């Protein structure tokens, strides 16, 4: 069988299996999609968009993020300039509660329904949990917005505390395929992250779990990662693309080619037909304005607006204008409560 015949076959299979039946692609099928040539990219993106529209609808969920504690992290995630082990320009700093509330207010003004409090830590200590509790309470008293958290690995007690605070969703990325993880992080294991996600799910919070593409993983490992996320069944998958940071072990890696990034977006949509698939960090350097539009028309149904934790994003207004141009409504807060 020729390569073209195989390519035609996988999209035909995906159209029937995913679009018509709502059954995500298997790991092997996802790999076949990732191997499609650039000449099939437009067709692939169109199919992924059709799947997103059928199984998720046209609404786009908008989120802002803020770092409560920046830098000084003891872990060695090779992509991250917040590690205290690397000679990167990011230094440890804490954000006070009034600043946190103001950031939540500004985020809400963009129409965002979600505000995520992030801390660069292995896991929260008592001081951080107290700061988060105070911050969540202050935000809930003044801003009509859902609060999510990303605080690293948790104990069962900490999971229960966050659930009691009313935290809506917890983000903890697996980052990459299990087989590639030891090349990305050595100070903790993939399984430790998985255990936190399991406890979060059992506590009734929504699970937000994704990762970063372009960290030297193979296409096989990219497909493996999609399959492992499908097994986890997260409510949301943020897709980041590596933005190589000076001073980190991955600082000299090449930026993922735009076509590969878009192919991955579509493949993850076909593997996860009902999941919120969110554009996150690195899309500006990887895709630019045109690629952002293609991604939203190729399976993406959520965006982070504004800046990221240590890198600049697009102005929130630019993303909101783009959604208006594409006639994609922003998901209303009352639909998420």
CSV table of C-alpha atoms in Angstrom, one decimal:
chain,number,residue,atom,x,y,z
A,1,UNK,CA,0.0,0.0,0.0
A,2,UNK,CA,1.4,3.4,-0.9
A,3,UNK,CA,2.0,6.1,1.7
A,4,UNK,CA,-0.7,8.3,0.1
A,5,UNK,CA,-3.2,5.5,0.5
A,6,UNK,CA,-2.4,5.1,4.1
A,7,UNK,CA,-2.7,8.8,4.7
A,8,UNK,CA,-6.1,8.9,3.0
A,9,UNK,CA,-7.2,5.9,5.0
A,10,UNK,CA,-6.3,7.4,8.4
A,11,UNK,CA,-8.3,10.6,7.8
A,12,UNK,CA,-11.2,8.5,6.5
A,13,UNK,CA,-11.1,6.3,9.6
A,14,UNK,CA,-10.9,9.5,11.8
A,15,UNK,CA,-13.9,11.0,10.0
A,16,UNK,CA,-16.0,7.9,10.8
A,17,UNK,CA,-14.6,7.0,14.2
A,18,UNK,CA,-14.1,10.5,15.7
A,19,UNK,CA,-16.4,12.9,13.9
A,20,UNK,CA,-19.4,10.5,13.5
A,21,UNK,CA,-19.0,8.3,16.6
A,22,UNK,CA,-17.1,10.6,19.0
A,23,UNK,CA,-14.5,7.9,19.7
A,24,UNK,CA,-10.9,9.3,20.0
A,25,UNK,CA,-8.0,8.0,18.0
A,26,UNK,CA,-5.8,5.3,19.5
A,27,UNK,CA,-2.1,5.8,20.0
A,28,UNK,CA,-1.3,4.1,16.7
A,29,UNK,CA,-3.9,6.1,14.9
A,30,UNK,CA,-2.7,9.3,16.4
A,31,UNK,CA,0.9,8.5,15.2
A,32,UNK,CA,-0.4,8.0,11.7
A,33,UNK,CA,-2.0,11.4,11.8
A,34,UNK,CA,1.3,13.0,13.1
A,35,UNK,CA,3.1,11.4,10.1
A,36,UNK,CA,0.8,13.0,7.5
A,37,UNK,CA,2.6,15.3,5.0
A,38,UNK,CA,2.2,19.0,4.8
A,39,UNK,CA,0.0,18.5,1.7
A,40,UNK,CA,-2.7,17.0,4.0
A,41,UNK,CA,-2.4,19.6,6.7
A,42,UNK,CA,-5.3,21.7,5.6
A,43,UNK,CA,-7.6,18.7,5.3
A,44,UNK,CA,-6.5,17.5,8.7
A,45,UNK,CA,-7.1,20.9,10.4
A,46,UNK,CA,-10.6,21.1,8.8
A,47,UNK,CA,-11.5,17.7,10.1
A,48,UNK,CA,-10.2,18.6,13.6
A,49,UNK,CA,-12.3,21.8,13.5
A,50,UNK,CA,-15.4,19.8,12.5
A,51,UNK,CA,-14.8,17.4,15.4
A,52,UNK,CA,-14.4,20.3,17.9
A,53,UNK,CA,-17.6,22.0,16.6
A,54,UNK,CA,-19.6,18.8,16.8
A,55,UNK,CA,-18.5,17.5,20.2
A,56,UNK,CA,-17.6,20.7,22.0
A,57,UNK,CA,-19.5,23.5,20.2
A,58,UNK,CA,-18.4,26.9,19.0
A,59,UNK,CA,-17.7,28.5,22.5
A,60,UNK,CA,-14.2,29.4,23.5
A,61,UNK,CA,-13.1,29.3,27.1
A,62,UNK,CA,-10.8,32.3,28.0
A,63,UNK,CA,-8.5,32.1,31.0
A,64,UNK,CA,-5.9,34.4,32.6
A,65,UNK,CA,-3.0,33.2,34.8
A,66,UNK,CA,-0.9,34.8,37.5
A,67,UNK,CA,2.1,33.7,39.4
A,68,UNK,CA,1.7,33.9,43.2
A,69,UNK,CA,5.3,32.6,43.7
A,70,UNK,CA,7.8,33.0,40.9
A,71,UNK,CA,11.2,31.4,40.6
A,72,UNK,CA,13.3,29.6,43.1
A,73,UNK,CA,11.8,26.2,42.4
A,74,UNK,CA,13.9,23.2,43.6
A,75,UNK,CA,12.9,21.0,40.7
A,76,UNK,CA,15.0,20.6,37.5
A,77,UNK,CA,12.3,20.7,34.8
A,78,UNK,CA,14.7,21.3,31.8
A,79,UNK,CA,12.4,23.7,30.0
A,80,UNK,CA,11.7,26.0,33.0
A,81,UNK,CA,13.4,29.3,33.8
A,82,UNK,CA,11.8,29.2,37.3
A,83,UNK,CA,14.1,26.4,38.5
A,84,UNK,CA,16.5,27.6,41.1
A,85,UNK,CA,19.0,25.1,39.8
A,86,UNK,CA,19.7,26.9,36.5
A,87,UNK,CA,21.4,30.2,35.6
A,88,UNK,CA,18.3,31.8,34.2
A,89,UNK,CA,17.3,35.4,34.7
A,90,UNK,CA,14.2,34.6,36.8
A,91,UNK,CA,14.5,35.2,40.5
A,92,UNK,CA,12.2,34.2,43.4
A,93,UNK,CA,9.4,36.6,44.2
A,94,UNK,CA,6.0,36.6,45.9
A,95,UNK,CA,2.9,38.4,44.9
A,96,UNK,CA,0.7,40.1,47.6
A,97,UNK,CA,-3.0,39.5,47.9
A,98,UNK,CA,-4.2,43.0,46.7
A,99,UNK,CA,-2.1,42.5,43.5
A,100,UNK,CA,-3.6,39.0,43.1
A,101,UNK,CA,-7.2,40.4,43.4
A,102,UNK,CA,-6.4,43.2,40.9
A,103,UNK,CA,-5.0,40.7,38.4
A,104,UNK,CA,-8.2,38.7,38.8
A,105,UNK,CA,-10.3,41.8,38.1
A,106,UNK,CA,-8.3,42.7,35.0
A,107,UNK,CA,-8.7,39.1,33.8
A,108,UNK,CA,-12.4,39.2,34.3
A,109,UNK,CA,-12.7,42.4,32.3
A,110,UNK,CA,-11.4,40.5,29.2
A,111,UNK,CA,-14.4,38.2,29.5
A,112,UNK,CA,-12.4,35.3,30.9
A,113,UNK,CA,-14.3,32.8,33.1
A,114,UNK,CA,-11.2,31.3,34.7
A,115,UNK,CA,-8.3,32.7,36.7
A,116,UNK,CA,-5.5,30.4,37.6
A,117,UNK,CA,-3.1,31.0,40.6
A,118,UNK,CA,0.3,29.4,39.8
A,119,UNK,CA,3.3,28.8,42.1
A,120,UNK,CA,6.7,27.6,41.1
A,121,UNK,CA,7.2,24.9,43.7
A,122,UNK,CA,7.6,21.1,43.9
A,123,UNK,CA,4.5,21.2,46.1
A,124,UNK,CA,2.9,23.8,48.5
A,125,UNK,CA,4.1,24.2,52.1
A,126,UNK,CA,1.9,25.7,54.9
A,127,UNK,CA,2.9,29.2,54.0
A,128,UNK,CA,1.9,28.8,50.4
A,129,UNK,CA,-1.4,27.1,51.3
A,130,UNK,CA,-2.3,29.9,53.6
A,131,UNK,CA,-1.5,32.5,50.9
A,132,UNK,CA,-3.6,30.6,48.4
A,133,UNK,CA,-6.5,30.3,50.9
A,134,UNK,CA,-6.4,34.1,51.5
A,135,UNK,CA,-6.1,34.8,47.8
A,136,UNK,CA,-9.0,32.6,46.8
A,137,UNK,CA,-11.2,34.1,49.5
A,138,UNK,CA,-10.3,37.7,48.5
A,139,UNK,CA,-10.9,37.0,44.8
A,140,UNK,CA,-14.3,35.3,45.5
A,141,UNK,CA,-15.4,38.3,47.6
A,142,UNK,CA,-14.6,40.8,44.8
A,143,UNK,CA,-14.6,39.1,41.4
A,144,UNK,CA,-17.1,37.0,39.6
A,145,UNK,CA,-14.7,34.4,38.2
A,146,UNK,CA,-13.8,30.8,38.6
A,147,UNK,CA,-10.5,30.2,40.5
A,148,UNK,CA,-8.1,27.4,39.4
A,149,UNK,CA,-4.7,26.6,41.0
A,150,UNK,CA,-1.4,25.1,39.9
A,151,UNK,CA,0.8,24.4,42.9
A,152,UNK,CA,2.8,21.3,42.0
A,153,UNK,CA,2.4,17.9,43.6
A,154,UNK,CA,-0.1,17.6,46.4
A,155,UNK,CA,-0.8,15.5,49.5
A,156,UNK,CA,-4.3,14.1,50.1
A,157,UNK,CA,-4.7,16.7,52.9
A,158,UNK,CA,-3.8,19.6,50.5
A,159,UNK,CA,-6.2,18.3,47.8
A,160,UNK,CA,-9.0,18.3,50.4
A,161,UNK,CA,-8.1,21.8,51.5
A,162,UNK,CA,-8.2,23.2,48.0
A,163,UNK,CA,-11.5,21.5,47.3
A,164,UNK,CA,-12.9,23.0,50.5
A,165,UNK,CA,-11.7,26.5,49.4
A,166,UNK,CA,-13.9,26.1,46.3
A,167,UNK,CA,-11.1,25.8,43.8
A,168,UNK,CA,-12.8,24.9,40.6
A,169,UNK,CA,-10.0,23.3,38.6
A,170,UNK,CA,-6.5,22.1,39.3
A,171,UNK,CA,-3.7,22.2,36.8
A,172,UNK,CA,-0.8,19.8,37.0
A,173,UNK,CA,0.8,19.0,33.7
A,174,UNK,CA,2.3,15.6,32.9
A,175,UNK,CA,4.5,17.7,30.5
A,176,UNK,CA,5.3,14.8,28.1
A,177,UNK,CA,5.0,11.1,27.4
A,178,UNK,CA,6.0,8.8,30.2
A,179,UNK,CA,8.8,7.3,28.2
A,180,UNK,CA,10.3,10.8,27.5
A,181,UNK,CA,9.8,12.3,31.0
A,182,UNK,CA,13.3,11.2,32.4
A,183,UNK,CA,14.9,13.3,29.7
A,184,UNK,CA,12.9,16.3,30.9
A,185,UNK,CA,12.8,16.1,34.7
A,186,UNK,CA,15.0,14.0,37.1
A,187,UNK,CA,14.0,15.4,40.5
A,188,UNK,CA,10.6,13.7,40.5
A,189,UNK,CA,8.8,11.1,38.5
A,190,UNK,CA,5.9,11.0,36.0
A,191,UNK,CA,4.0,8.7,38.4
A,192,UNK,CA,4.2,11.3,41.2
A,193,UNK,CA,2.4,13.8,38.9
A,194,UNK,CA,-0.2,11.1,37.9
A,195,UNK,CA,-0.9,10.4,41.6
A,196,UNK,CA,-1.7,14.1,42.3
A,197,UNK,CA,-4.1,14.2,39.3
A,198,UNK,CA,-5.9,11.1,40.5
A,199,UNK,CA,-6.5,12.6,43.9
A,200,UNK,CA,-7.7,15.9,42.4
A,201,UNK,CA,-10.2,14.0,40.3
A,202,UNK,CA,-11.4,11.9,43.2
A,203,UNK,CA,-11.9,15.1,45.3
A,204,UNK,CA,-14.4,16.5,42.7
A,205,UNK,CA,-12.2,19.2,41.2
A,206,UNK,CA,-11.8,19.5,37.5
A,207,UNK,CA,-8.5,18.2,36.1
A,208,UNK,CA,-6.4,20.4,33.9
A,209,UNK,CA,-3.5,18.5,32.5
A,210,UNK,CA,-1.3,19.0,29.4
A,211,UNK,CA,2.2,19.6,28.5
A,212,UNK,CA,4.8,21.0,26.2
A,213,UNK,CA,5.5,19.9,22.6
A,214,UNK,CA,8.9,20.4,21.0
A,215,UNK,CA,11.2,19.1,23.9
A,216,UNK,CA,13.0,16.6,21.8
A,217,UNK,CA,10.3,14.0,21.9
A,218,UNK,CA,9.8,11.7,18.9
A,219,UNK,CA,6.5,11.5,16.9
A,220,UNK,CA,5.9,8.1,18.6
A,221,UNK,CA,6.3,9.8,22.0
A,222,UNK,CA,3.9,12.6,21.0
A,223,UNK,CA,1.3,10.0,20.1
A,224,UNK,CA,2.1,8.2,23.4
A,225,UNK,CA,1.4,11.4,25.3
A,226,UNK,CA,-1.9,12.0,23.6
A,227,UNK,CA,-3.0,8.4,24.5
A,228,UNK,CA,-1.9,8.8,28.1
A,229,UNK,CA,-3.9,12.0,28.4
A,230,UNK,CA,-6.9,10.3,26.9
A,231,UNK,CA,-6.6,7.6,29.6
A,232,UNK,CA,-6.5,10.3,32.2
A,233,UNK,CA,-9.6,11.9,30.7
A,234,UNK,CA,-8.8,15.5,31.9
A,235,UNK,CA,-11.4,18.2,31.6
A,236,UNK,CA,-8.9,20.5,30.0
A,237,UNK,CA,-5.6,20.0,28.1
A,238,UNK,CA,-3.3,23.0,27.8
A,239,UNK,CA,-1.0,22.6,24.8
A,240,UNK,CA,2.3,24.5,25.2
A,241,UNK,CA,5.1,24.7,22.6
A,242,UNK,CA,8.6,25.0,23.9
A,243,UNK,CA,9.9,28.6,24.0
A,244,UNK,CA,13.6,27.9,24.7
A,245,UNK,CA,14.6,29.9,27.8
A,246,UNK,CA,18.2,31.2,28.2
A,247,UNK,CA,20.1,29.4,30.9
A,248,UNK,CA,17.9,26.2,30.9
A,249,UNK,CA,19.1,22.8,29.6
A,250,UNK,CA,16.6,23.2,26.7
A,251,UNK,CA,17.6,26.8,26.0
A,252,UNK,CA,19.3,25.8,22.7
A,253,UNK,CA,16.6,23.6,21.2
A,254,UNK,CA,15.0,24.6,18.0
A,255,UNK,CA,11.5,26.1,18.0
A,256,UNK,CA,8.9,23.5,16.8
A,257,UNK,CA,8.1,24.2,13.1
A,258,UNK,CA,4.6,25.7,12.7
A,259,UNK,CA,3.3,22.9,10.5
A,260,UNK,CA,4.4,20.3,13.1
A,261,UNK,CA,2.7,22.3,15.9
A,262,UNK,CA,-0.6,22.6,13.9
A,263,UNK,CA,-0.5,18.9,13.0
A,264,UNK,CA,-0.1,18.1,16.7
A,265,UNK,CA,-3.0,20.3,17.7
A,266,UNK,CA,-5.3,18.5,15.2
A,267,UNK,CA,-4.0,15.1,16.3
A,268,UNK,CA,-4.7,15.8,20.0
A,269,UNK,CA,-8.2,17.0,19.1
A,270,UNK,CA,-8.8,13.8,17.2
A,271,UNK,CA,-7.5,11.8,20.2
A,272,UNK,CA,-9.5,13.9,22.7
A,273,UNK,CA,-12.7,14.9,20.9
A,274,UNK,CA,-14.7,16.2,23.9
A,275,UNK,CA,-11.9,17.8,25.9
A,276,UNK,CA,-11.2,21.6,26.3
A,277,UNK,CA,-8.0,22.0,24.2
A,278,UNK,CA,-6.3,25.2,25.3
A,279,UNK,CA,-3.7,27.2,23.4
A,280,UNK,CA,-1.0,28.0,26.1
A,281,UNK,CA,2.6,29.1,26.2
A,282,UNK,CA,4.9,29.3,23.1
A,283,UNK,CA,2.2,29.6,20.5
A,284,UNK,CA,3.3,33.2,19.6
A,285,UNK,CA,6.9,32.2,18.8
A,286,UNK,CA,5.8,28.9,17.2
A,287,UNK,CA,2.8,29.9,15.2
A,288,UNK,CA,2.5,33.7,15.1
A,289,UNK,CA,-0.8,35.4,14.3
A,290,UNK,CA,-1.7,33.3,11.3
A,291,UNK,CA,-0.9,30.1,13.1
A,292,UNK,CA,-3.1,31.1,16.0
A,293,UNK,CA,-6.0,31.5,13.6
A,294,UNK,CA,-5.3,28.2,12.0
A,295,UNK,CA,-5.1,26.5,15.4
A,296,UNK,CA,-8.4,27.9,16.5
A,297,UNK,CA,-9.8,26.6,13.2
A,298,UNK,CA,-8.0,23.3,13.7
A,299,UNK,CA,-9.3,22.0,17.0
A,300,UNK,CA,-8.5,24.6,19.7
A,301,UNK,CA,-11.4,25.7,21.9
A,302,UNK,CA,-9.8,27.6,24.7
A,303,UNK,CA,-7.0,30.3,25.0
A,304,UNK,CA,-4.9,31.8,27.7
A,305,UNK,CA,-5.0,35.6,27.2
A,306,UNK,CA,-2.3,38.1,28.1
A,307,UNK,CA,1.1,37.1,29.4
A,308,UNK,CA,2.4,33.8,30.7
A,309,UNK,CA,4.4,33.1,33.8
A,310,UNK,CA,7.9,34.2,32.6
A,311,UNK,CA,7.2,35.1,28.9
A,312,UNK,CA,5.1,37.6,27.1
A,313,UNK,CA,2.0,36.6,25.3
A,314,UNK,CA,-0.3,38.4,22.8
A,315,UNK,CA,-2.3,41.3,24.1
A,316,UNK,CA,-5.7,40.0,25.4
A,317,UNK,CA,-7.4,42.3,22.9
A,318,UNK,CA,-5.7,40.7,20.0
A,319,UNK,CA,-7.0,37.2,20.9
A,320,UNK,CA,-10.5,38.6,21.7
A,321,UNK,CA,-10.6,40.4,18.3
A,322,UNK,CA,-9.6,37.2,16.6
A,323,UNK,CA,-12.4,35.3,18.2
A,324,UNK,CA,-14.8,37.9,17.2
A,325,UNK,CA,-13.5,37.8,13.6
A,326,UNK,CA,-14.0,34.0,13.6
A,327,UNK,CA,-17.5,34.4,15.1
A,328,UNK,CA,-16.6,32.2,18.1
A,329,UNK,CA,-18.4,33.3,21.2
A,330,UNK,CA,-16.6,33.5,24.5
A,331,UNK,CA,-18.0,30.9,27.0
A,332,UNK,CA,-20.2,32.7,29.5
A,333,UNK,CA,-19.4,32.5,33.2
A,334,UNK,CA,-22.9,31.3,34.1
A,335,UNK,CA,-22.3,28.2,31.9
A,336,UNK,CA,-19.2,27.3,33.9
A,337,UNK,CA,-20.5,27.7,37.4
